[in-house]
């Protein structure tokens, strides 16, 4: 029996068959039309397609074509249509998990305030592995060429370093001084704010850049790694200058932290991506949802572990000061970059990247230093609050800027 189709139906025939299970197209043969079949005159009348017997060559050709297309979608060509749809929806959901990150961060903050035991199990010994996992997620989605390209932008790297260790400490000194002289808060609170401004960039800024502008994630990693590596010398000097007290730093511990949090996981992701691409492709869809859960723990735990200090009588004032400090840093990084790279083809992406780099600090490191090297526990309150505020503000910007990029596409 012959089947009559219109020209439009014929043009959609391939796309329809492409979604059918193998059992259906196994008995089909691709009809090869002669050169002038689809001429302007022929489009005015319907086309006739007759089923013909199986041909080994065309059947294998069609099977390879369909298999390749299914593989590109991450699907199993032999699965039935219902399983294909379910599997595709699950993969898409996992890939879109990053879009709910700001909401998850906010929820973990509220949960940590209402019920601290929900995060107190996530002690400080888990901070390094948790941040390392986020870096592994960035590494597995990058390649070594990206990092080589990043070093070709020394001007951007220098500007990021200036934002980290010049602009940010100046802002920290201003708000730390205001905490003591204007708001009459205890001196250790002001010292805590200044300490936050003296530490290196946060690894979460690399992840935020990856979510917004993946092509610039290696550049962000280079800037953060440089500020982290030199923090061994720069952080004590700035602390001595701003706080007025020498801050000893465990050099071996800092080097170990750099290796564990930045270099090792990034290298592992890059090597896995290059040497075992099939394994990388298999685990890549699961990384967004795991990274969201990881980030939620990194935000909620410091708040829950320091809940008594955060809920102290002057907690609201500290929250205001820390929020204004981070907001000023985000804005300074954004507009400073805009003035320097205003003629660059990726000026907006650079502004977002440098804004993350300037506005997001390694508050966990500041909290660890405050706990280890300062006797007064009040010094640790601003870093604990900063961990939450920095994450909320940073990933809110991720959501806003990502939506703007989608609208402009």
mmCIF file of C-alpha atoms in Angstrom:
data_model
loop_
_atom_site.group_PDB
_atom_site.id
_atom_site.type_symbol
_atom_site.label_atom_id
_atom_site.label_comp_id
_atom_site.label_asym_id
_atom_site.label_seq_id
_atom_site.Cartn_x
_atom_site.Cartn_y
_atom_site.Cartn_z
ATOM 1 C CA UNK A 1 0.000 0.000 0.000
ATOM 2 C CA UNK A 2 1.338 3.406 -0.942
ATOM 3 C CA UNK A 3 1.462 6.375 1.359
ATOM 4 C CA UNK A 4 0.821 9.882 0.037
ATOM 5 C CA UNK A 5 2.483 12.737 1.892
ATOM 6 C CA UNK A 6 2.647 16.438 1.290
ATOM 7 C CA UNK A 7 5.954 18.182 0.697
ATOM 8 C CA UNK A 8 6.031 19.543 4.243
ATOM 9 C CA UNK A 9 5.363 16.101 5.724
ATOM 10 C CA UNK A 10 8.148 14.678 3.618
ATOM 11 C CA UNK A 11 10.614 17.271 4.852
ATOM 12 C CA UNK A 12 9.777 16.330 8.440
ATOM 13 C CA UNK A 13 9.971 12.605 7.833
ATOM 14 C CA UNK A 14 13.584 12.208 8.900
ATOM 15 C CA UNK A 15 13.167 14.203 12.111
ATOM 16 C CA UNK A 16 10.134 12.090 13.021
ATOM 17 C CA UNK A 17 11.847 8.770 12.404
ATOM 18 C CA UNK A 18 14.930 9.960 14.311
ATOM 19 C CA UNK A 19 12.954 9.839 17.567
ATOM 20 C CA UNK A 20 11.472 6.374 16.986
ATOM 21 C CA UNK A 21 12.915 3.294 18.730
ATOM 22 C CA UNK A 22 15.181 0.965 16.779
ATOM 23 C CA UNK A 23 12.430 -1.636 16.450
ATOM 24 C CA UNK A 24 10.468 0.763 14.248
ATOM 25 C CA UNK A 25 13.164 2.023 11.921
ATOM 26 C CA UNK A 26 14.798 -1.393 11.627
ATOM 27 C CA UNK A 27 12.180 -2.351 9.008
ATOM 28 C CA UNK A 28 12.497 0.942 7.140
ATOM 29 C CA UNK A 29 14.703 1.924 4.248
ATOM 30 C CA UNK A 30 15.785 5.432 3.386
ATOM 31 C CA UNK A 31 14.304 6.505 0.059
ATOM 32 C CA UNK A 32 16.978 8.183 -2.067
ATOM 33 C CA UNK A 33 15.385 10.724 -4.401
ATOM 34 C CA UNK A 34 16.891 11.758 -7.733
ATOM 35 C CA UNK A 35 18.506 15.191 -8.051
ATOM 36 C CA UNK A 36 15.541 17.320 -9.144
ATOM 37 C CA UNK A 37 12.868 15.698 -7.005
ATOM 38 C CA UNK A 38 12.336 18.799 -4.869
ATOM 39 C CA UNK A 39 12.214 21.328 -7.674
ATOM 40 C CA UNK A 40 9.880 24.290 -7.467
ATOM 41 C CA UNK A 41 7.351 22.555 -9.702
ATOM 42 C CA UNK A 42 7.311 19.368 -7.699
ATOM 43 C CA UNK A 43 6.521 21.155 -4.458
ATOM 44 C CA UNK A 44 3.099 22.061 -5.779
ATOM 45 C CA UNK A 45 1.964 18.423 -5.789
ATOM 46 C CA UNK A 46 2.162 15.720 -3.098
ATOM 47 C CA UNK A 47 4.989 13.211 -3.138
ATOM 48 C CA UNK A 48 4.567 9.455 -3.158
ATOM 49 C CA UNK A 49 6.715 7.237 -0.939
ATOM 50 C CA UNK A 50 6.501 3.490 -1.459
ATOM 51 C CA UNK A 51 7.761 1.068 1.137
ATOM 52 C CA UNK A 52 10.478 -1.136 -0.312
ATOM 53 C CA UNK A 53 12.327 -4.134 0.935
ATOM 54 C CA UNK A 54 15.193 -3.878 3.365
ATOM 55 C CA UNK A 55 18.597 -2.964 1.987
ATOM 56 C CA UNK A 56 21.636 -3.825 4.040
ATOM 57 C CA UNK A 57 23.683 -0.767 3.014
ATOM 58 C CA UNK A 58 21.030 1.853 3.580
ATOM 59 C CA UNK A 59 19.843 0.161 6.782
ATOM 60 C CA UNK A 60 23.334 0.227 8.248
ATOM 61 C CA UNK A 61 23.774 3.812 7.118
ATOM 62 C CA UNK A 62 20.524 4.813 8.816
ATOM 63 C CA UNK A 63 21.472 2.860 11.961
ATOM 64 C CA UNK A 64 24.827 4.599 12.226
ATOM 65 C CA UNK A 65 23.213 7.994 11.651
ATOM 66 C CA UNK A 66 20.524 7.445 14.283
ATOM 67 C CA UNK A 67 23.002 5.934 16.747
ATOM 68 C CA UNK A 68 25.306 8.938 16.408
ATOM 69 C CA UNK A 69 22.449 11.351 16.999
ATOM 70 C CA UNK A 70 21.270 9.453 20.077
ATOM 71 C CA UNK A 71 24.819 9.344 21.419
ATOM 72 C CA UNK A 72 25.170 13.101 21.013
ATOM 73 C CA UNK A 73 22.051 13.462 23.168
ATOM 74 C CA UNK A 74 23.497 11.099 25.782
ATOM 75 C CA UNK A 75 20.755 8.528 25.139
ATOM 76 C CA UNK A 76 20.644 4.798 24.471
ATOM 77 C CA UNK A 77 19.643 4.063 20.832
ATOM 78 C CA UNK A 78 18.178 0.711 21.843
ATOM 79 C CA UNK A 79 15.873 2.088 24.500
ATOM 80 C CA UNK A 80 12.141 2.395 23.913
ATOM 81 C CA UNK A 81 10.683 5.862 23.417
ATOM 82 C CA UNK A 82 9.246 6.219 26.925
ATOM 83 C CA UNK A 83 12.606 5.428 28.524
ATOM 84 C CA UNK A 84 14.330 7.879 26.182
ATOM 85 C CA UNK A 85 11.979 10.683 27.209
ATOM 86 C CA UNK A 86 12.351 9.927 30.919
ATOM 87 C CA UNK A 87 16.142 9.707 30.727
ATOM 88 C CA UNK A 88 16.365 12.962 28.759
ATOM 89 C CA UNK A 89 14.184 14.790 31.262
ATOM 90 C CA UNK A 90 16.297 13.594 34.183
ATOM 91 C CA UNK A 91 19.535 14.685 32.498
ATOM 92 C CA UNK A 92 18.061 18.081 31.653
ATOM 93 C CA UNK A 93 16.867 18.500 35.240
ATOM 94 C CA UNK A 94 20.307 17.718 36.637
ATOM 95 C CA UNK A 95 21.985 20.111 34.202
ATOM 96 C CA UNK A 96 19.581 22.890 35.230
ATOM 97 C CA UNK A 97 20.237 22.348 38.947
ATOM 98 C CA UNK A 98 22.627 25.309 38.967
ATOM 99 C CA UNK A 99 19.718 27.657 38.262
ATOM 100 C CA UNK A 100 18.297 27.003 41.728
ATOM 101 C CA UNK A 101 21.626 27.569 43.480
ATOM 102 C CA UNK A 102 20.731 31.002 44.934
ATOM 103 C CA UNK A 103 17.499 29.569 46.328
ATOM 104 C CA UNK A 104 19.348 26.627 47.870
ATOM 105 C CA UNK A 105 21.910 28.968 49.444
ATOM 106 C CA UNK A 106 19.106 31.066 50.917
ATOM 107 C CA UNK A 107 17.300 27.972 52.176
ATOM 108 C CA UNK A 108 20.458 26.606 53.811
ATOM 109 C CA UNK A 109 21.011 29.976 55.512
ATOM 110 C CA UNK A 110 17.496 30.000 56.940
ATOM 111 C CA UNK A 111 17.786 26.368 58.001
ATOM 112 C CA UNK A 112 21.100 27.018 59.729
ATOM 113 C CA UNK A 113 19.511 29.873 61.690
ATOM 114 C CA UNK A 114 16.351 27.991 62.622
ATOM 115 C CA UNK A 115 17.869 24.568 63.269
ATOM 116 C CA UNK A 116 21.692 24.713 63.591
ATOM 117 C CA UNK A 117 22.138 20.939 64.176
ATOM 118 C CA UNK A 118 21.201 20.428 60.530
ATOM 119 C CA UNK A 119 24.696 21.690 59.596
ATOM 120 C CA UNK A 120 26.832 21.352 62.729
ATOM 121 C CA UNK A 121 27.871 17.861 61.613
ATOM 122 C CA UNK A 122 29.661 19.523 58.662
ATOM 123 C CA UNK A 123 32.696 20.546 60.707
ATOM 124 C CA UNK A 124 35.732 22.509 59.527
ATOM 125 C CA UNK A 125 37.573 19.345 58.503
ATOM 126 C CA UNK A 126 35.140 18.978 55.588
ATOM 127 C CA UNK A 127 35.679 22.502 54.222
ATOM 128 C CA UNK A 128 38.789 21.720 52.157
ATOM 129 C CA UNK A 129 37.374 18.572 50.485
ATOM 130 C CA UNK A 130 34.082 20.366 49.810
ATOM 131 C CA UNK A 131 35.762 23.295 48.083
ATOM 132 C CA UNK A 132 38.037 20.860 46.254
ATOM 133 C CA UNK A 133 35.015 19.092 44.792
ATOM 134 C CA UNK A 134 33.762 22.366 43.310
ATOM 135 C CA UNK A 135 37.169 22.854 41.689
ATOM 136 C CA UNK A 136 37.021 19.310 40.311
ATOM 137 C CA UNK A 137 33.671 20.175 38.708
ATOM 138 C CA UNK A 138 35.282 23.193 37.044
ATOM 139 C CA UNK A 139 38.306 21.166 35.904
ATOM 140 C CA UNK A 140 36.289 18.404 34.315
ATOM 141 C CA UNK A 141 34.473 20.984 32.202
ATOM 142 C CA UNK A 142 37.699 22.657 31.048
ATOM 143 C CA UNK A 143 40.849 21.703 29.158
ATOM 144 C CA UNK A 144 44.509 22.649 29.333
ATOM 145 C CA UNK A 145 44.205 25.024 26.371
ATOM 146 C CA UNK A 146 41.822 27.186 28.380
ATOM 147 C CA UNK A 147 44.466 27.782 31.046
ATOM 148 C CA UNK A 148 47.168 28.536 28.488
ATOM 149 C CA UNK A 149 44.846 31.124 26.978
ATOM 150 C CA UNK A 150 44.260 32.638 30.439
ATOM 151 C CA UNK A 151 47.965 33.467 30.831
ATOM 152 C CA UNK A 152 47.796 35.445 27.594
ATOM 153 C CA UNK A 153 45.792 38.089 29.481
ATOM 154 C CA UNK A 154 48.306 39.450 32.002
ATOM 155 C CA UNK A 155 46.474 42.771 32.185
ATOM 156 C CA UNK A 156 43.322 41.063 33.441
ATOM 157 C CA UNK A 157 45.299 38.970 35.928
ATOM 158 C CA UNK A 158 47.022 42.087 37.272
ATOM 159 C CA UNK A 159 43.722 43.929 37.588
ATOM 160 C CA UNK A 160 42.250 40.999 39.506
ATOM 161 C CA UNK A 161 45.216 41.053 41.864
ATOM 162 C CA UNK A 162 44.809 44.804 42.429
ATOM 163 C CA UNK A 163 41.144 44.245 43.219
ATOM 164 C CA UNK A 164 42.007 41.510 45.707
ATOM 165 C CA UNK A 165 44.841 43.130 47.622
ATOM 166 C CA UNK A 166 44.363 46.875 47.128
ATOM 167 C CA UNK A 167 40.721 47.774 46.518
ATOM 168 C CA UNK A 168 39.288 45.209 48.890
ATOM 169 C CA UNK A 169 41.620 45.947 51.861
ATOM 170 C CA UNK A 170 40.869 49.668 51.531
ATOM 171 C CA UNK A 171 37.142 48.909 51.716
ATOM 172 C CA UNK A 172 37.731 46.551 54.642
ATOM 173 C CA UNK A 173 39.649 49.212 56.522
ATOM 174 C CA UNK A 174 36.855 51.767 55.947
ATOM 175 C CA UNK A 175 34.059 49.481 57.146
ATOM 176 C CA UNK A 176 36.146 48.039 60.001
ATOM 177 C CA UNK A 177 36.930 51.541 61.209
ATOM 178 C CA UNK A 178 33.250 52.508 60.898
ATOM 179 C CA UNK A 179 32.250 49.496 62.988
ATOM 180 C CA UNK A 180 34.321 50.727 65.920
ATOM 181 C CA UNK A 181 34.120 54.518 65.610
ATOM 182 C CA UNK A 182 30.603 55.007 64.197
ATOM 183 C CA UNK A 183 28.613 52.006 65.417
ATOM 184 C CA UNK A 184 30.547 51.643 68.686
ATOM 185 C CA UNK A 185 31.108 47.914 68.212
ATOM 186 C CA UNK A 186 33.908 46.093 70.056
ATOM 187 C CA UNK A 187 37.351 46.429 68.481
ATOM 188 C CA UNK A 188 37.583 42.677 67.676
ATOM 189 C CA UNK A 189 34.531 43.055 65.401
ATOM 190 C CA UNK A 190 36.300 45.743 63.382
ATOM 191 C CA UNK A 191 39.404 43.555 63.265
ATOM 192 C CA UNK A 192 37.306 40.679 61.944
ATOM 193 C CA UNK A 193 35.969 42.792 59.069
ATOM 194 C CA UNK A 194 39.505 43.893 58.188
ATOM 195 C CA UNK A 195 40.708 40.301 58.355
ATOM 196 C CA UNK A 196 38.085 39.259 55.790
ATOM 197 C CA UNK A 197 39.400 41.930 53.416
ATOM 198 C CA UNK A 198 42.991 40.679 53.787
ATOM 199 C CA UNK A 199 42.519 37.082 52.678
ATOM 200 C CA UNK A 200 42.726 35.722 49.150
ATOM 201 C CA UNK A 201 39.910 35.287 46.661
ATOM 202 C CA UNK A 202 37.284 32.622 47.215
ATOM 203 C CA UNK A 203 37.285 29.433 45.183
ATOM 204 C CA UNK A 204 33.527 29.931 44.912
ATOM 205 C CA UNK A 205 34.247 32.900 42.629
ATOM 206 C CA UNK A 206 35.746 30.429 40.129
ATOM 207 C CA UNK A 207 32.575 28.386 40.254
ATOM 208 C CA UNK A 208 30.392 31.487 39.899
ATOM 209 C CA UNK A 209 32.385 32.532 36.823
ATOM 210 C CA UNK A 210 32.056 29.031 35.401
ATOM 211 C CA UNK A 211 28.264 29.206 35.738
ATOM 212 C CA UNK A 212 28.021 32.628 34.072
ATOM 213 C CA UNK A 213 30.946 32.720 31.619
ATOM 214 C CA UNK A 214 32.526 29.239 31.287
ATOM 215 C CA UNK A 215 35.165 30.486 28.838
ATOM 216 C CA UNK A 216 36.632 32.773 31.527
ATOM 217 C CA UNK A 217 36.618 30.197 34.339
ATOM 218 C CA UNK A 218 40.334 29.339 33.755
ATOM 219 C CA UNK A 219 41.205 33.045 33.996
ATOM 220 C CA UNK A 220 39.302 33.261 37.279
ATOM 221 C CA UNK A 221 41.107 30.186 38.577
ATOM 222 C CA UNK A 222 44.493 31.679 37.666
ATOM 223 C CA UNK A 223 43.654 34.924 39.480
ATOM 224 C CA UNK A 224 42.386 33.123 42.582
ATOM 225 C CA UNK A 225 45.338 30.733 42.632
ATOM 226 C CA UNK A 226 47.782 33.641 42.385
ATOM 227 C CA UNK A 227 46.126 35.548 45.228
ATOM 228 C CA UNK A 228 45.961 32.367 47.312
ATOM 229 C CA UNK A 229 49.618 31.484 46.712
ATOM 230 C CA UNK A 230 50.837 34.951 47.649
ATOM 231 C CA UNK A 231 48.498 35.172 50.644
ATOM 232 C CA UNK A 232 51.280 33.557 52.655
ATOM 233 C CA UNK A 233 53.093 36.899 52.598
ATOM 234 C CA UNK A 234 50.414 39.423 51.684
ATOM 235 C CA UNK A 235 47.786 38.491 54.287
ATOM 236 C CA UNK A 236 50.093 38.926 57.328
ATOM 237 C CA UNK A 237 51.434 42.217 55.939
ATOM 238 C CA UNK A 238 47.966 43.619 55.340
ATOM 239 C CA UNK A 239 46.773 42.367 58.713
ATOM 240 C CA UNK A 240 49.725 44.053 60.390
ATOM 241 C CA UNK A 241 49.002 47.271 58.503
ATOM 242 C CA UNK A 242 45.240 47.319 59.049
ATOM 243 C CA UNK A 243 44.762 45.535 62.365
ATOM 244 C CA UNK A 244 48.014 46.603 63.950
ATOM 245 C CA UNK A 245 48.985 43.126 65.066
ATOM 246 C CA UNK A 246 51.199 40.612 63.324
ATOM 247 C CA UNK A 247 49.200 37.649 62.122
ATOM 248 C CA UNK A 248 51.266 34.441 61.939
ATOM 249 C CA UNK A 249 50.405 32.103 59.096
ATOM 250 C CA UNK A 250 51.163 28.390 58.841
ATOM 251 C CA UNK A 251 53.123 28.395 55.556
ATOM 252 C CA UNK A 252 53.102 24.605 55.135
ATOM 253 C CA UNK A 253 49.415 24.519 55.938
ATOM 254 C CA UNK A 254 48.707 27.227 53.374
ATOM 255 C CA UNK A 255 50.645 25.388 50.655
ATOM 256 C CA UNK A 256 48.828 22.176 51.521
ATOM 257 C CA UNK A 257 45.509 24.007 51.321
ATOM 258 C CA UNK A 258 46.344 25.404 47.882
ATOM 259 C CA UNK A 259 47.246 21.942 46.632
ATOM 260 C CA UNK A 260 44.124 20.331 48.043
ATOM 261 C CA UNK A 261 41.576 22.995 47.183
ATOM 262 C CA UNK A 262 42.773 24.327 43.822
ATOM 263 C CA UNK A 263 45.612 22.542 42.034
ATOM 264 C CA UNK A 264 44.934 18.851 42.735
ATOM 265 C CA UNK A 265 41.189 18.783 41.945
ATOM 266 C CA UNK A 266 41.567 20.964 38.849
ATOM 267 C CA UNK A 267 44.389 18.726 37.573
ATOM 268 C CA UNK A 268 42.330 15.617 38.333
ATOM 269 C CA UNK A 269 39.378 16.987 36.374
ATOM 270 C CA UNK A 270 41.549 17.950 33.419
ATOM 271 C CA UNK A 271 43.304 14.566 33.308
ATOM 272 C CA UNK A 272 40.045 12.648 33.601
ATOM 273 C CA UNK A 273 38.526 14.735 30.839
ATOM 274 C CA UNK A 274 41.496 14.119 28.523
ATOM 275 C CA UNK A 275 42.388 10.491 29.281
ATOM 276 C CA UNK A 276 38.928 9.055 30.012
ATOM 277 C CA UNK A 277 36.413 11.187 28.084
ATOM 278 C CA UNK A 278 33.683 8.538 28.313
ATOM 279 C CA UNK A 279 33.938 8.519 32.100
ATOM 280 C CA UNK A 280 33.848 12.312 32.131
ATOM 281 C CA UNK A 281 30.743 12.354 29.953
ATOM 282 C CA UNK A 282 29.083 9.803 32.224
ATOM 283 C CA UNK A 283 29.604 11.719 35.474
ATOM 284 C CA UNK A 284 29.273 15.272 34.114
ATOM 285 C CA UNK A 285 25.435 15.379 34.322
ATOM 286 C CA UNK A 286 25.586 14.559 38.045
ATOM 287 C CA UNK A 287 28.036 17.337 38.942
ATOM 288 C CA UNK A 288 25.578 20.269 38.980
ATOM 289 C CA UNK A 289 23.229 18.770 41.574
ATOM 290 C CA UNK A 290 26.138 17.543 43.715
ATOM 291 C CA UNK A 291 27.797 20.957 43.495
ATOM 292 C CA UNK A 292 24.587 22.631 44.646
ATOM 293 C CA UNK A 293 24.422 20.390 47.717
ATOM 294 C CA UNK A 294 28.127 20.943 48.352
ATOM 295 C CA UNK A 295 27.745 24.721 48.214
ATOM 296 C CA UNK A 296 24.757 24.604 50.555
ATOM 297 C CA UNK A 297 26.866 22.828 53.176
ATOM 298 C CA UNK A 298 29.748 25.295 52.767
ATOM 299 C CA UNK A 299 27.319 28.152 53.407
ATOM 300 C CA UNK A 300 25.197 26.691 56.183
ATOM 301 C CA UNK A 301 27.920 25.053 58.264
ATOM 302 C CA UNK A 302 29.957 28.158 59.286
ATOM 303 C CA UNK A 303 26.739 29.921 60.232
ATOM 304 C CA UNK A 304 25.449 26.998 62.287
ATOM 305 C CA UNK A 305 28.793 26.441 64.007
ATOM 306 C CA UNK A 306 28.929 30.115 65.064
ATOM 307 C CA UNK A 307 25.222 30.639 65.705
ATOM 308 C CA UNK A 308 25.641 31.994 69.237
ATOM 309 C CA UNK A 309 27.949 34.761 68.091
ATOM 310 C CA UNK A 310 25.860 35.579 65.039
ATOM 311 C CA UNK A 311 22.701 35.901 67.141
ATOM 312 C CA UNK A 312 24.408 38.247 69.605
ATOM 313 C CA UNK A 313 22.872 41.723 70.320
ATOM 314 C CA UNK A 314 25.034 43.426 67.678
ATOM 315 C CA UNK A 315 24.517 40.738 65.043
ATOM 316 C CA UNK A 316 22.236 42.918 62.873
ATOM 317 C CA UNK A 317 24.800 45.724 62.757
ATOM 318 C CA UNK A 318 27.544 43.265 61.767
ATOM 319 C CA UNK A 319 25.279 41.898 59.026
ATOM 320 C CA UNK A 320 24.714 45.405 57.677
ATOM 321 C CA UNK A 321 28.417 46.270 57.674
ATOM 322 C CA UNK A 322 29.501 42.995 56.072
ATOM 323 C CA UNK A 323 26.779 43.301 53.420
ATOM 324 C CA UNK A 324 27.830 46.848 52.553
ATOM 325 C CA UNK A 325 31.467 45.758 52.395
ATOM 326 C CA UNK A 326 30.748 42.980 49.897
ATOM 327 C CA UNK A 327 28.365 45.133 47.864
ATOM 328 C CA UNK A 328 31.030 47.835 47.560
ATOM 329 C CA UNK A 329 33.592 45.217 46.499
ATOM 330 C CA UNK A 330 31.304 43.731 43.831
ATOM 331 C CA UNK A 331 30.549 47.198 42.428
ATOM 332 C CA UNK A 332 34.200 48.294 42.545
ATOM 333 C CA UNK A 333 35.340 45.219 40.629
ATOM 334 C CA UNK A 334 32.602 45.602 38.033
ATOM 335 C CA UNK A 335 33.056 49.287 37.246
ATOM 336 C CA UNK A 336 36.849 49.275 37.543
ATOM 337 C CA UNK A 337 36.999 46.504 34.947
ATOM 338 C CA UNK A 338 34.534 48.358 32.759
ATOM 339 C CA UNK A 339 36.768 51.397 32.682
ATOM 340 C CA UNK A 340 39.891 49.382 31.817
ATOM 341 C CA UNK A 341 38.411 46.893 29.319
ATOM 342 C CA UNK A 342 35.622 49.012 27.849
ATOM 343 C CA UNK A 343 36.827 48.338 24.279
ATOM 344 C CA UNK A 344 37.399 44.595 24.712
ATOM 345 C CA UNK A 345 35.057 42.278 22.756
ATOM 346 C CA UNK A 346 34.241 40.373 25.965
ATOM 347 C CA UNK A 347 34.065 43.451 28.191
ATOM 348 C CA UNK A 348 30.819 42.428 29.917
ATOM 349 C CA UNK A 349 32.119 38.931 30.648
ATOM 350 C CA UNK A 350 35.321 40.428 32.050
ATOM 351 C CA UNK A 351 33.309 42.788 34.257
ATOM 352 C CA UNK A 352 31.334 39.894 35.690
ATOM 353 C CA UNK A 353 34.467 37.830 36.273
ATOM 354 C CA UNK A 354 36.396 40.617 38.033
ATOM 355 C CA UNK A 355 33.316 41.517 40.057
ATOM 356 C CA UNK A 356 33.151 37.958 41.408
ATOM 357 C CA UNK A 357 36.883 37.992 42.029
ATOM 358 C CA UNK A 358 36.789 41.242 44.016
ATOM 359 C CA UNK A 359 33.518 40.701 45.831
ATOM 360 C CA UNK A 360 34.004 37.087 46.962
ATOM 361 C CA UNK A 361 36.698 36.353 49.558
ATOM 362 C CA UNK A 362 37.926 33.146 51.164
ATOM 363 C CA UNK A 363 35.884 33.800 54.284
ATOM 364 C CA UNK A 364 36.446 30.235 55.455
ATOM 365 C CA UNK A 365 40.173 30.955 55.526
ATOM 366 C CA UNK A 366 39.551 34.162 57.465
ATOM 367 C CA UNK A 367 37.406 32.227 59.927
ATOM 368 C CA UNK A 368 40.125 29.612 60.385
ATOM 369 C CA UNK A 369 42.766 32.310 60.961
ATOM 370 C CA UNK A 370 40.535 34.158 63.420
ATOM 371 C CA UNK A 371 39.914 30.979 65.391
ATOM 372 C CA UNK A 372 43.546 29.897 65.421
ATOM 373 C CA UNK A 373 45.448 33.151 65.861
ATOM 374 C CA UNK A 374 43.113 35.433 67.831
ATOM 375 C CA UNK A 375 42.081 34.742 71.394
ATOM 376 C CA UNK A 376 38.917 36.862 71.274
ATOM 377 C CA UNK A 377 36.103 34.825 69.648
ATOM 378 C CA UNK A 378 34.416 38.031 68.440
ATOM 379 C CA UNK A 379 37.001 38.276 65.641
ATOM 380 C CA UNK A 380 35.437 35.203 64.043
ATOM 381 C CA UNK A 381 31.911 36.640 63.782
ATOM 382 C CA UNK A 382 32.438 38.820 60.660
ATOM 383 C CA UNK A 383 34.086 35.947 58.707
ATOM 384 C CA UNK A 384 31.203 33.617 59.602
ATOM 385 C CA UNK A 385 28.644 36.188 58.462
ATOM 386 C CA UNK A 386 30.744 36.949 55.384
ATOM 387 C CA UNK A 387 30.611 33.319 54.263
ATOM 388 C CA UNK A 388 26.825 33.488 54.013
ATOM 389 C CA UNK A 389 26.524 37.033 52.654
ATOM 390 C CA UNK A 390 29.239 36.525 50.037
ATOM 391 C CA UNK A 391 27.632 33.328 48.757
ATOM 392 C CA UNK A 392 24.106 34.752 48.653
ATOM 393 C CA UNK A 393 25.175 37.902 46.835
ATOM 394 C CA UNK A 394 27.520 36.097 44.448
ATOM 395 C CA UNK A 395 25.080 33.416 43.345
ATOM 396 C CA UNK A 396 22.229 35.912 43.136
ATOM 397 C CA UNK A 397 24.379 37.755 40.606
ATOM 398 C CA UNK A 398 24.926 34.422 38.834
ATOM 399 C CA UNK A 399 21.166 34.020 38.442
ATOM 400 C CA UNK A 400 20.634 37.634 37.312
ATOM 401 C CA UNK A 401 23.493 37.718 34.813
ATOM 402 C CA UNK A 402 22.718 34.254 33.438
ATOM 403 C CA UNK A 403 19.131 35.297 32.751
ATOM 404 C CA UNK A 404 20.348 38.452 31.018
ATOM 405 C CA UNK A 405 22.662 36.417 28.807
ATOM 406 C CA UNK A 406 19.835 34.075 27.807
ATOM 407 C CA UNK A 407 17.624 37.025 26.850
ATOM 408 C CA UNK A 408 20.367 38.499 24.681
ATOM 409 C CA UNK A 409 20.987 35.262 22.785
#
